[in-house]
Coordinates of C-alpha atoms in Angstrom, one line a residue:
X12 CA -7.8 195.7 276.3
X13 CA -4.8 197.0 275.3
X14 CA -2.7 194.4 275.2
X15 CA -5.8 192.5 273.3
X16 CA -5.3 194.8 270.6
X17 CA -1.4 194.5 270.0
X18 CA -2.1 190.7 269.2
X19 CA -4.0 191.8 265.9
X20 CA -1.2 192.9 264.2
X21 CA 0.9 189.7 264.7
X22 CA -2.0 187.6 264.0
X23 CA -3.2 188.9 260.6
X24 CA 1.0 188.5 259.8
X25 CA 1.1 185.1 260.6
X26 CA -2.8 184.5 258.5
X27 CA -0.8 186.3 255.8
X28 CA 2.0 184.1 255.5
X29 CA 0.1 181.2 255.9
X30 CA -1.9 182.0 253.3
X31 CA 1.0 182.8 250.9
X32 CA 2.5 179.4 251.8
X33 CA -0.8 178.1 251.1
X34 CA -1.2 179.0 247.5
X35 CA 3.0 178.2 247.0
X36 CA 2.3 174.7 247.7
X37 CA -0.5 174.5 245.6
X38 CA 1.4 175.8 242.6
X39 CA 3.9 173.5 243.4
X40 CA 2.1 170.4 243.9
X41 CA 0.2 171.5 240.5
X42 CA 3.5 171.1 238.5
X43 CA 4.8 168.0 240.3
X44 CA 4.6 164.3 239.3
X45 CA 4.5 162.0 241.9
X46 CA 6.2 158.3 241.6
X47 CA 5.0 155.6 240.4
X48 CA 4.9 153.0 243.1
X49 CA 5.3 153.0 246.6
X50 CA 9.0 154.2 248.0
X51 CA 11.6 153.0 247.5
X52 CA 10.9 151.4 244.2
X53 CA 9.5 153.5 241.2
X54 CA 10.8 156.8 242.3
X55 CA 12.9 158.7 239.8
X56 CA 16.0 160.7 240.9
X57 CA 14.4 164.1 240.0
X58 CA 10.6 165.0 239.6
X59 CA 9.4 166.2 235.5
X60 CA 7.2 168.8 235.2
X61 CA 4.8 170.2 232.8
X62 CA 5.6 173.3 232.8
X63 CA 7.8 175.3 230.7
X64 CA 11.0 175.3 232.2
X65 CA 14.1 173.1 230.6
X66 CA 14.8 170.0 232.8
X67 CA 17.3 167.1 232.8
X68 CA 17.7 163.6 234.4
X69 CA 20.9 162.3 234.6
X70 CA 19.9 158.3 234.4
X71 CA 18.4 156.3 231.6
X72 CA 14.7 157.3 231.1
X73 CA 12.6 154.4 230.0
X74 CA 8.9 154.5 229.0
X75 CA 6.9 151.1 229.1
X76 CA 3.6 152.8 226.9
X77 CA 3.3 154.9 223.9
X78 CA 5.4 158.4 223.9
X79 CA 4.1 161.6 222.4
X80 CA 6.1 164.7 221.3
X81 CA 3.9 167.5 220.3
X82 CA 7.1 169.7 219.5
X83 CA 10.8 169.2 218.1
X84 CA 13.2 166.3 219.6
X85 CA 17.0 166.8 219.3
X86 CA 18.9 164.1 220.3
X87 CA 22.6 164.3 221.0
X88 CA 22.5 168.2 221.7
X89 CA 20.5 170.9 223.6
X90 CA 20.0 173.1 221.3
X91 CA 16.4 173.5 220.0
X92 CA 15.7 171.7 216.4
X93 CA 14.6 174.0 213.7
X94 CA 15.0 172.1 210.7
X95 CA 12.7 169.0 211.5
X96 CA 11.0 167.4 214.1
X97 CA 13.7 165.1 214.9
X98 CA 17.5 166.4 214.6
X99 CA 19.6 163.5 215.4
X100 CA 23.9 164.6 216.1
X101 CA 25.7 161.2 214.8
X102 CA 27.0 159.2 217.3
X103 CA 30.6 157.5 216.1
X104 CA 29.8 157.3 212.2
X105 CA 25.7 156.7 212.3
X106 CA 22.5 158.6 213.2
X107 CA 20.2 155.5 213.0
X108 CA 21.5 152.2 213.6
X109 CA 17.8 150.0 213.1
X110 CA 20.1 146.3 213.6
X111 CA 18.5 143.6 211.6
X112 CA 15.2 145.9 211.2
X113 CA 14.3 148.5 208.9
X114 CA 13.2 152.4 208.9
X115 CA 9.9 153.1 206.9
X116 CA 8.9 156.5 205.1
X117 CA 6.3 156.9 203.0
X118 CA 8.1 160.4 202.2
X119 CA 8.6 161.3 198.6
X120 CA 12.4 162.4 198.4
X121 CA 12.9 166.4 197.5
X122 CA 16.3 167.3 198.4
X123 CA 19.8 165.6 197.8
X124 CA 19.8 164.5 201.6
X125 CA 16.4 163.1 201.9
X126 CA 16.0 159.4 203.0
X127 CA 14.6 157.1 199.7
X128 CA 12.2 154.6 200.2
X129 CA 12.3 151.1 197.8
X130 CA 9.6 152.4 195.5
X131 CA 11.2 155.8 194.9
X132 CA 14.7 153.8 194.2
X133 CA 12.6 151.6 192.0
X134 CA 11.6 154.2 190.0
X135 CA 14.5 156.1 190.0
X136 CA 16.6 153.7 188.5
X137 CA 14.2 152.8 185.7
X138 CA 13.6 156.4 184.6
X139 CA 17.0 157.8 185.8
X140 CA 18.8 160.5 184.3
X141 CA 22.0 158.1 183.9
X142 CA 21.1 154.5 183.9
X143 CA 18.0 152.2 182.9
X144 CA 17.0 149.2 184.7
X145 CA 14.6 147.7 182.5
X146 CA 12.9 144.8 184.9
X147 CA 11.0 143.1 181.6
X148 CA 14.5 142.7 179.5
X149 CA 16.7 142.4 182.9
X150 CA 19.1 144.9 181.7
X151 CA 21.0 147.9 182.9
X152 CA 22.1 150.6 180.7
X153 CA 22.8 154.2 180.4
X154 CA 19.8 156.4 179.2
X155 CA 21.8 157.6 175.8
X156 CA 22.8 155.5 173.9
X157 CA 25.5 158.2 173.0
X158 CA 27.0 157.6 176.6
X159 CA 30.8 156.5 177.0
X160 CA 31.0 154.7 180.1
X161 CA 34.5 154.8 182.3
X162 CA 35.7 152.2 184.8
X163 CA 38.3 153.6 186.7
X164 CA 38.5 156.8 184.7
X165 CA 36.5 159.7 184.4
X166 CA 37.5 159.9 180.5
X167 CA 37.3 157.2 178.6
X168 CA 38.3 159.1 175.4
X169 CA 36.5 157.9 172.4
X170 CA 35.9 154.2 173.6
X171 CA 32.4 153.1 174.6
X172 CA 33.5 151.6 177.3
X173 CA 37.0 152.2 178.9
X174 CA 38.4 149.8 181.9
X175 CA 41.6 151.5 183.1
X176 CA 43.3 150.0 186.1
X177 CA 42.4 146.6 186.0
X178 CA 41.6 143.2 185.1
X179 CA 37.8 142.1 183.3
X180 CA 36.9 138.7 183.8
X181 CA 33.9 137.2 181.5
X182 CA 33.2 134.1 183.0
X183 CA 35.4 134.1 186.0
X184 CA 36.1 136.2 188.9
X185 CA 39.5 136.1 189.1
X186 CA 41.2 137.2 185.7
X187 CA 44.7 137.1 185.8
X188 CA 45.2 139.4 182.2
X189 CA 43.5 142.5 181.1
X190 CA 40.6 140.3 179.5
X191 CA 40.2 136.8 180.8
X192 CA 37.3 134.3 179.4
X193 CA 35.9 132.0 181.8
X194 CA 37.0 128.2 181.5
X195 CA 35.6 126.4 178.7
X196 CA 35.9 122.9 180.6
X197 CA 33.1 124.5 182.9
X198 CA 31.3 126.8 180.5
X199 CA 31.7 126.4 176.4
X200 CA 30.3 129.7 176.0
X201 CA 31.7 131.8 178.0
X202 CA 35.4 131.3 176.3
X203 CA 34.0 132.6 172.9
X204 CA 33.3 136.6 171.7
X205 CA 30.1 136.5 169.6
X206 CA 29.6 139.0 166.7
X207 CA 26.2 139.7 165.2
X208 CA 26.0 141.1 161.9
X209 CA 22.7 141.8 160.2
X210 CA 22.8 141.4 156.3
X211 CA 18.8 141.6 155.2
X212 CA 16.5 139.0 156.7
X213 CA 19.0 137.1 158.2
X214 CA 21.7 137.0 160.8
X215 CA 25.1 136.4 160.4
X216 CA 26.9 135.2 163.3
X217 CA 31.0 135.8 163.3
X218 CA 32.7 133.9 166.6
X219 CA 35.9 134.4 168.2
X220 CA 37.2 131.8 170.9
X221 CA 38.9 128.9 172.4
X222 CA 37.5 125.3 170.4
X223 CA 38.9 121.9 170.4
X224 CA 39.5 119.6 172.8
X225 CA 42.6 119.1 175.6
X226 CA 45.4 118.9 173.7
X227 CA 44.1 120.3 170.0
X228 CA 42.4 123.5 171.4
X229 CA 43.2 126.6 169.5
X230 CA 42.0 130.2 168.9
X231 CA 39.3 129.8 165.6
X232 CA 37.1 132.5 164.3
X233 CA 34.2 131.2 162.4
X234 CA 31.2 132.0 160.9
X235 CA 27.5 131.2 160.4
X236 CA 24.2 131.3 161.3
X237 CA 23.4 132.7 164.9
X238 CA 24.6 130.5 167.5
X239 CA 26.4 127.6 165.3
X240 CA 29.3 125.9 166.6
X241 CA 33.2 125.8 165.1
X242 CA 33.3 123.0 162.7
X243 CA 35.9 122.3 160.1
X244 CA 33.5 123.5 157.1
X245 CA 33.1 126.8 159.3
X246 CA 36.2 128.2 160.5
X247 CA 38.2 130.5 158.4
X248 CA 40.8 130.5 161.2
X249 CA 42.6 128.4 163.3
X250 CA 45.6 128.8 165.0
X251 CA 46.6 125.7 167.2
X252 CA 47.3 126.4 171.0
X253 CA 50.3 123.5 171.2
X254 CA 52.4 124.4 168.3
X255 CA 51.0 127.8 166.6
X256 CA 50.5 126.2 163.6
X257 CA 47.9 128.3 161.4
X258 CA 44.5 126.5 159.6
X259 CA 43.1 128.9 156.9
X260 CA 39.6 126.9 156.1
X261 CA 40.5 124.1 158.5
X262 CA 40.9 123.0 162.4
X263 CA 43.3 120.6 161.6
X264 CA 46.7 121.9 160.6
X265 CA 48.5 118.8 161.0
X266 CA 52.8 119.6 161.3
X267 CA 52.3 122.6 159.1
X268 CA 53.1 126.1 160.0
X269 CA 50.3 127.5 157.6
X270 CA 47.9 124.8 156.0
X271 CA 45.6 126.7 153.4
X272 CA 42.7 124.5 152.8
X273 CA 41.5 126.3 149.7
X274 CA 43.3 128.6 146.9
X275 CA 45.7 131.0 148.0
X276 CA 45.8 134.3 146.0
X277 CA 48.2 136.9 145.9
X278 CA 46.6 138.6 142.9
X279 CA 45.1 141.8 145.1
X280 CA 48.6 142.9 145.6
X281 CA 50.1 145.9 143.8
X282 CA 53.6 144.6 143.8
X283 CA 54.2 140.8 143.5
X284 CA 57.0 139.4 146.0
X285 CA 59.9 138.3 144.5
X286 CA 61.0 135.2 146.3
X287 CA 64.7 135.3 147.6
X288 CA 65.5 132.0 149.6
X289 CA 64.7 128.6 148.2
X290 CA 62.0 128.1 151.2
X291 CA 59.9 131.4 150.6
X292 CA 56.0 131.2 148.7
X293 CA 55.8 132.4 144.5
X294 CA 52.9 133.6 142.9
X295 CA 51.8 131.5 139.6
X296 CA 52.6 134.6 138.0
X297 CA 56.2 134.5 139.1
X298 CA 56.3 130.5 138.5
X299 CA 54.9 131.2 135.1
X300 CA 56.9 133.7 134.1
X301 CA 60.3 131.8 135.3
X302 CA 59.0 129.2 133.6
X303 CA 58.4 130.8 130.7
X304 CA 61.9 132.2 130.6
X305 CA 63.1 129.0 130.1
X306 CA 60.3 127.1 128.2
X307 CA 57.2 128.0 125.9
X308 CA 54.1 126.3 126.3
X309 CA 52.2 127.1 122.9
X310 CA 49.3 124.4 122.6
X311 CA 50.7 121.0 122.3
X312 CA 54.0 122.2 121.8
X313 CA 56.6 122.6 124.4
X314 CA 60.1 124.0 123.2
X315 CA 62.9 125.8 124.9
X316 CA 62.9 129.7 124.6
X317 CA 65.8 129.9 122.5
X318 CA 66.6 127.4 119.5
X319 CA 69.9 127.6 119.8
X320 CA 69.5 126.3 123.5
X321 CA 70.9 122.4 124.2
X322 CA 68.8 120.4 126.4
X323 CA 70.8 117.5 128.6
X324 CA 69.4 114.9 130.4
X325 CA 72.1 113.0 132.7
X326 CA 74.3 115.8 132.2
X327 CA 75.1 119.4 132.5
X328 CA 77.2 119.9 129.6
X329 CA 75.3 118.8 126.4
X330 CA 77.3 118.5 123.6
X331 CA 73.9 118.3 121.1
X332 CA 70.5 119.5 120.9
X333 CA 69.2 116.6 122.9
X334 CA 71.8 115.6 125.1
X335 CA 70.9 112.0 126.8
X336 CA 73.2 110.6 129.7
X337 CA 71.7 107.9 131.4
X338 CA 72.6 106.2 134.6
X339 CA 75.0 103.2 134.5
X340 CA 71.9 100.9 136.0
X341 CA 68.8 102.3 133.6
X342 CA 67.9 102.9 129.9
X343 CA 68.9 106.1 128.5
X344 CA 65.8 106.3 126.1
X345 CA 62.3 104.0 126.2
X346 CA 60.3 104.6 123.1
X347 CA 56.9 102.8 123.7
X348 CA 56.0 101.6 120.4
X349 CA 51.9 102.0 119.3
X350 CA 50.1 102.1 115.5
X351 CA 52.8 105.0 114.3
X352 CA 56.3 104.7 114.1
X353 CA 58.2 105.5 117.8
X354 CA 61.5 106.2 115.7
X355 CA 61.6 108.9 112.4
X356 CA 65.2 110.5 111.7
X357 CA 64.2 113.1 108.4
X358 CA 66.4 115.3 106.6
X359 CA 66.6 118.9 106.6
X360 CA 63.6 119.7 105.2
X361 CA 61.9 117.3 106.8
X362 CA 60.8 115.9 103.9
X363 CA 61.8 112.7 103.6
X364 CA 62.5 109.9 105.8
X365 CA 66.4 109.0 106.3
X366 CA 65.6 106.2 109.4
X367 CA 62.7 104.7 110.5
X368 CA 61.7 102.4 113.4
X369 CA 58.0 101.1 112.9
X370 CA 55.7 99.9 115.5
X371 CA 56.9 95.6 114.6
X372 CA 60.5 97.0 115.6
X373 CA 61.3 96.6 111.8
X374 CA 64.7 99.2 110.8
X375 CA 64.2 100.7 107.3
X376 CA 67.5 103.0 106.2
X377 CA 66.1 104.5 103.1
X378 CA 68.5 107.1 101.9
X379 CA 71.2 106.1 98.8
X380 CA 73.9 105.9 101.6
X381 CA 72.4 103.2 104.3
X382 CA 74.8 101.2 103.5
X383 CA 77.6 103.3 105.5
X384 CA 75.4 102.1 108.5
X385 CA 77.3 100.3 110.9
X386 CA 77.8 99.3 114.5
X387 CA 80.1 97.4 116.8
X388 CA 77.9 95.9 118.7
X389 CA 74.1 94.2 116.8
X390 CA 72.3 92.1 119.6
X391 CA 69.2 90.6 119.5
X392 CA 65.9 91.6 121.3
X393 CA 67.2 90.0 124.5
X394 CA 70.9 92.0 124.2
X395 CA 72.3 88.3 124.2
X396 CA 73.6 87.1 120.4
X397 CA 75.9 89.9 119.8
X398 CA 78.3 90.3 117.1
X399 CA 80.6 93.0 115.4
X400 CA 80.9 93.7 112.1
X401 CA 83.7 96.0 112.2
X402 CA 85.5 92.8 113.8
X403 CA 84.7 90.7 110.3
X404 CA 80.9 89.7 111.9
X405 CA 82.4 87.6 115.1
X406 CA 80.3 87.4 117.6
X407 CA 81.4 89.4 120.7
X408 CA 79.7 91.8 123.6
X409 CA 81.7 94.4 125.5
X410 CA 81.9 95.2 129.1
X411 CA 78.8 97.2 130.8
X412 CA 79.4 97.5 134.4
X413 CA 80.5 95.6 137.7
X414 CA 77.4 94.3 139.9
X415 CA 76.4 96.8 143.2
X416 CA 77.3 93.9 145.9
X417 CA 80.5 91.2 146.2
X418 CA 80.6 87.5 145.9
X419 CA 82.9 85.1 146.6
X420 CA 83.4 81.9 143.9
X421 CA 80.5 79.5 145.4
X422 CA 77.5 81.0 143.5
X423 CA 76.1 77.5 142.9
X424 CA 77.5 77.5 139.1
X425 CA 77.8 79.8 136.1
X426 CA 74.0 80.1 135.9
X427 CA 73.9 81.8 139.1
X428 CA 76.5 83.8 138.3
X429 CA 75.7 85.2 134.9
X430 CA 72.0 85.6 136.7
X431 CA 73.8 88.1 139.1
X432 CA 75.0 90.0 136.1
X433 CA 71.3 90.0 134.4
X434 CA 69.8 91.4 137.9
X435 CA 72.5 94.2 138.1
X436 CA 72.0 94.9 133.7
X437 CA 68.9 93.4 131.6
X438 CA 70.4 91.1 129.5
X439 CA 74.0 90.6 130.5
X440 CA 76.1 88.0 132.0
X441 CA 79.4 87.4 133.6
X442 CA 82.3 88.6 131.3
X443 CA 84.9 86.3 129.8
X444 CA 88.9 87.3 128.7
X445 CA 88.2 87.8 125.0
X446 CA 84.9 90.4 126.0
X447 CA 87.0 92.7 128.5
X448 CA 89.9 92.4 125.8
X449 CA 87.5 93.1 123.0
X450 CA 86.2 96.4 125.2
X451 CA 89.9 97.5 125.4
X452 CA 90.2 96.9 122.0
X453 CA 87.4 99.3 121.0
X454 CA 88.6 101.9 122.8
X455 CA 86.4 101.6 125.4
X456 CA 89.2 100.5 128.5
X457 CA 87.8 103.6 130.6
X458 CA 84.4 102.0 130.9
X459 CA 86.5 99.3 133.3
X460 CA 86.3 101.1 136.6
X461 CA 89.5 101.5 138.7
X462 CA 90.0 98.3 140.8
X463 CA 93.0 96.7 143.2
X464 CA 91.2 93.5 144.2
X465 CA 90.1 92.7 140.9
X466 CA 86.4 91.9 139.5
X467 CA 84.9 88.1 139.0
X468 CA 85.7 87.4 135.1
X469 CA 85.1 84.0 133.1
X470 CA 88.2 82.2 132.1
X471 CA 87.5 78.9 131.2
X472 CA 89.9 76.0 131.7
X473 CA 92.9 76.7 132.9
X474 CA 96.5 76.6 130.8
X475 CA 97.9 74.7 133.2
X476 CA 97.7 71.9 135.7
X477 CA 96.1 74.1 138.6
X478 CA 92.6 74.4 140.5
X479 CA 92.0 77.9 137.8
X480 CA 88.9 76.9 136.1
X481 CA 86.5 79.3 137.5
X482 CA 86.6 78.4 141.2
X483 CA 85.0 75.0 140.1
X484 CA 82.4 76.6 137.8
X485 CA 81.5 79.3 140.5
X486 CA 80.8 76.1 143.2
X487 CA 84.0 76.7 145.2
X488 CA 84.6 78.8 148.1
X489 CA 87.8 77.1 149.5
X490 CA 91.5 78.5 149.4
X491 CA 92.6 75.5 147.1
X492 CA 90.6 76.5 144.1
X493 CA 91.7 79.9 141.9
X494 CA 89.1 82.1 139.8
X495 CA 89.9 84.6 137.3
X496 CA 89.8 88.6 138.2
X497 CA 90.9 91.9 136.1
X498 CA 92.8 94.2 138.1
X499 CA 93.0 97.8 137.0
X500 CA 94.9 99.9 139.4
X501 CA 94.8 103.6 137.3
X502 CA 92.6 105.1 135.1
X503 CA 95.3 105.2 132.5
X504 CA 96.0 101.6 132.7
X505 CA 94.0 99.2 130.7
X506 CA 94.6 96.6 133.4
X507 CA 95.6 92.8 133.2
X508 CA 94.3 89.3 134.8
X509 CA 94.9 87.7 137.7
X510 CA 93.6 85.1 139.5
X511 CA 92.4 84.8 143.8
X512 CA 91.8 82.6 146.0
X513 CA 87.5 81.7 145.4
X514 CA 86.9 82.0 149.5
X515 CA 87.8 85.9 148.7
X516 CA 84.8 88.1 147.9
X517 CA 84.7 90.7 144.5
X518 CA 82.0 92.0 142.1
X519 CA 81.4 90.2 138.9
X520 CA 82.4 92.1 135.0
X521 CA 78.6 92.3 133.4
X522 CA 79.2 92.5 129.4
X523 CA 76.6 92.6 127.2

């Protein structure tokens, strides 16, 4: 009996502990998940609970249906989230990469580090405190119009719009200068500056730009109406890529440097430029008032400034009033005759006629002395016919000049000859001996010119028996036959005849 009773203690022990392992087990097997599938697949390395306690698993978790989180998730730290539901610690440089997908919020941005959705950007940018985007006009711009905009500056002083730093292309994508325009082969429009002016009703258009074609395009700036094209009843510039040569009113400045097409006026000047080379520009003011300096226009009367003045023509040293040199090969004075006289000499009063030439060619010496009018040398209309009174009334003309080319003696007789003479001087013909003697005679040996081979003259038969007569009538060019020449070797000489062989070549004496 006794020994009965030392069993009780032991075995309400061991119903104790039984018990208490009892209710352990429970609890434990309340707060356990069991796999998934049957072992060995499906098990996971460690068991999650429900309860309370902080637990992790070392491997990749993955969950093949939906996923709940009542509370905070932090991912990339331990450390409970307190700022949102989802704290994310960036892995390299992102938080969220979403690949070729998206990430969606309805969420109405508040602070400066809030995610935007499309419609908040949307509306942002169309009623943002910097910048308009105006989807009806398709334009950006900044909200007042009072706004300087900077492009690689954060001052762009007092310009709207300042681009420090670098190249702007307009019309291409890669400028090579501080402002390129696009190529007008490929776009006309986009090598030209358009400026809008608006005067009224209507619009004036100013361009600025590249026109022409390959080889004739130049920099014009035209104007219009809005949108019209360079044309060369537009442009009131042009300067001409090739050459630089500048059109004022034109496209087309030709070889010039500057071609005005229109008036240019220097009257808006305060001081007028006095030209100093013989190549720079003159006012008309300055022209006029050289011109004046010299002559006066007054009406229909044109007179030197100063009456005391000589006027030459032919020469720089007049010795008269009217002072007429001509040329050795043209008239010194053509009167062309018409209903009035072309020819009045008057006397010092200029009241009465002393010579007169009417409009028939008729001479009238009215004066008490005409008959002290003389002349030593009267030819008629054709300068042939001539004859000197001085000489007792003899027929005789003087020399005139020497023809511009040579000849030799065949010229195909002596009408060919004295023709050369009348192509070189209007009425003359080949000298003969007595006419260059009868020049010498008057005093007039200097009009001979200087000569060593001698000139062609006319010498008729010969004195003696020899081939002399005028190389055969000027039909002979052989080195038999002789024709007469004057030879004047100084200009103080008078000279003297001689005769040459007619295959030899020489000028012909005119006289007329």
């Amino acid at each position: 009996m006794a020994e009965n009773k030392n069993h009780i203690p032991f075995t309400i022990t061991l119903l104790v502990i039984g018990w208490g392992l009892l209710i352990v087990v429970n609890a434990l097997r309340a707060d356990w998940s069991g796999p998934t599938e049957v072992p060995p697949g499906g098990n996971p390395s460690s068991f999650l609970t429900s309860g309370s306690n902080a637990e992790t698993k070392t491997g990749p978790l993955t969950i093949s249906n939906n996923f709940f989180v009542t509370g905070n998730v932090n991912l990339g730290s331990t450390s409970i989230p307190t700022s949102a539901r989802l704290v994310i610690d960036p892995y390299t440089n992102a938080s969220i990469d979403a690949g070729s997908g998206f990430i969606r919020t309805g969420y109405i941005a508040a602070h400066d580090y809030d995610v935007i959705n499309k419609a908040y950007l949307y509306s942002s940018l169309e009623a943002s405190s910097y910048w308009i985007l105006s989807t009806s006009t398709n334009s950006l711009y900044p909200t007042s119009t009072s706004w300087k905009v900077g492009i690689g500056t954060t001052n762009p002083g007092t310009a709207k719009l300042a681009v420090m730093g670098g190249n702007v292309g307009i019309g291409t994508t890669n400028p090579g200068y501080r402002l390129s325009l696009g190529n007008p082969s490929a776009d006309s429009s986009s090598s030209k500056i358009a400026i809008y002016e608006h005067v009224g009703y209507d619009n004036y258009f100013y361009g600025l730009g590249l026109v022409g074609g390959a080889t004739e395009t130049g920099l014009a700036f035209w104007g219009g109406t809005e949108g019209s094209a360079p044309s060369s009843t537009n442009v009131h510039l042009f300067i001409r890529r090739n050459s630089g040569n500048v059109g004022i009113g034109t496209i087309s400045p030709g070889t010039y440097k500057l071609n005005v097409n229109g008036t240019a006026n220097f009257a808006n000047q305060v001081t007028v430029p006095t030209p100093t080379v013989s190549s720079s520009a003159a006012t008309k003011a300055y022209v006029d008032s050289s011109a004046q300096s010299l002559w006066v226009n007054s009406g229909q009367y044109l007179y030197p400034t100063s009456t005391s003045w000589r006027v030459g023509i032919g020469t720089t040293s007049p010795i008269a009033a009217l002072h007429i040199y001509p040329r050795t090969d043209t008239e010194g004075v053509r009167v062309v005759s018409s209903n009035y006289s072309p020819l009045v000499i008057r006397n010092s009063s200029d009241e009465a006629d002393l010579f007169r030439v009417n409009q028939s060619g008729d001479v009238t010496a009215v004066t008490s002395s005409a008959t002290r009018m003389r002349s030593n040398n009267y030819c008629d209309a054709t300068g042939a016919n001539c004859f000197d009174p001085s000489g007792g009334w003899s027929t005789a003309s003087y020399f005139i000049g020497i023809t511009s080319s040579s000849f030799n003696g065949n010229q195909g007789g002596y009408t060919s000859a004295h023709a050369k003479c009348n192509e070189a001087f209007s009425g003359s013909h080949v000298c003969n001996v007595f006419e260059i003697l009868e020049t010498i005679r008057s005093g007039h040996s200097a009009d001979i010119p200087v000569n060593t081979i001698g000139i062609w003259i006319s010498s008729g038969p010969p004195g003696y028996t020899a081939n002399a007569n005028d190389c055969m009538g000027y039909t002979s060019a052989a080195t038999s036959d002789y024709g007469a020449i004057w030879v004047k070797l100084s200009a103080n000489s008078d000279g003297y005849g001689s005769l040459r062989y007619c295959n030899q070549t020489s000028p012909f004496a005119c006289c007329r």
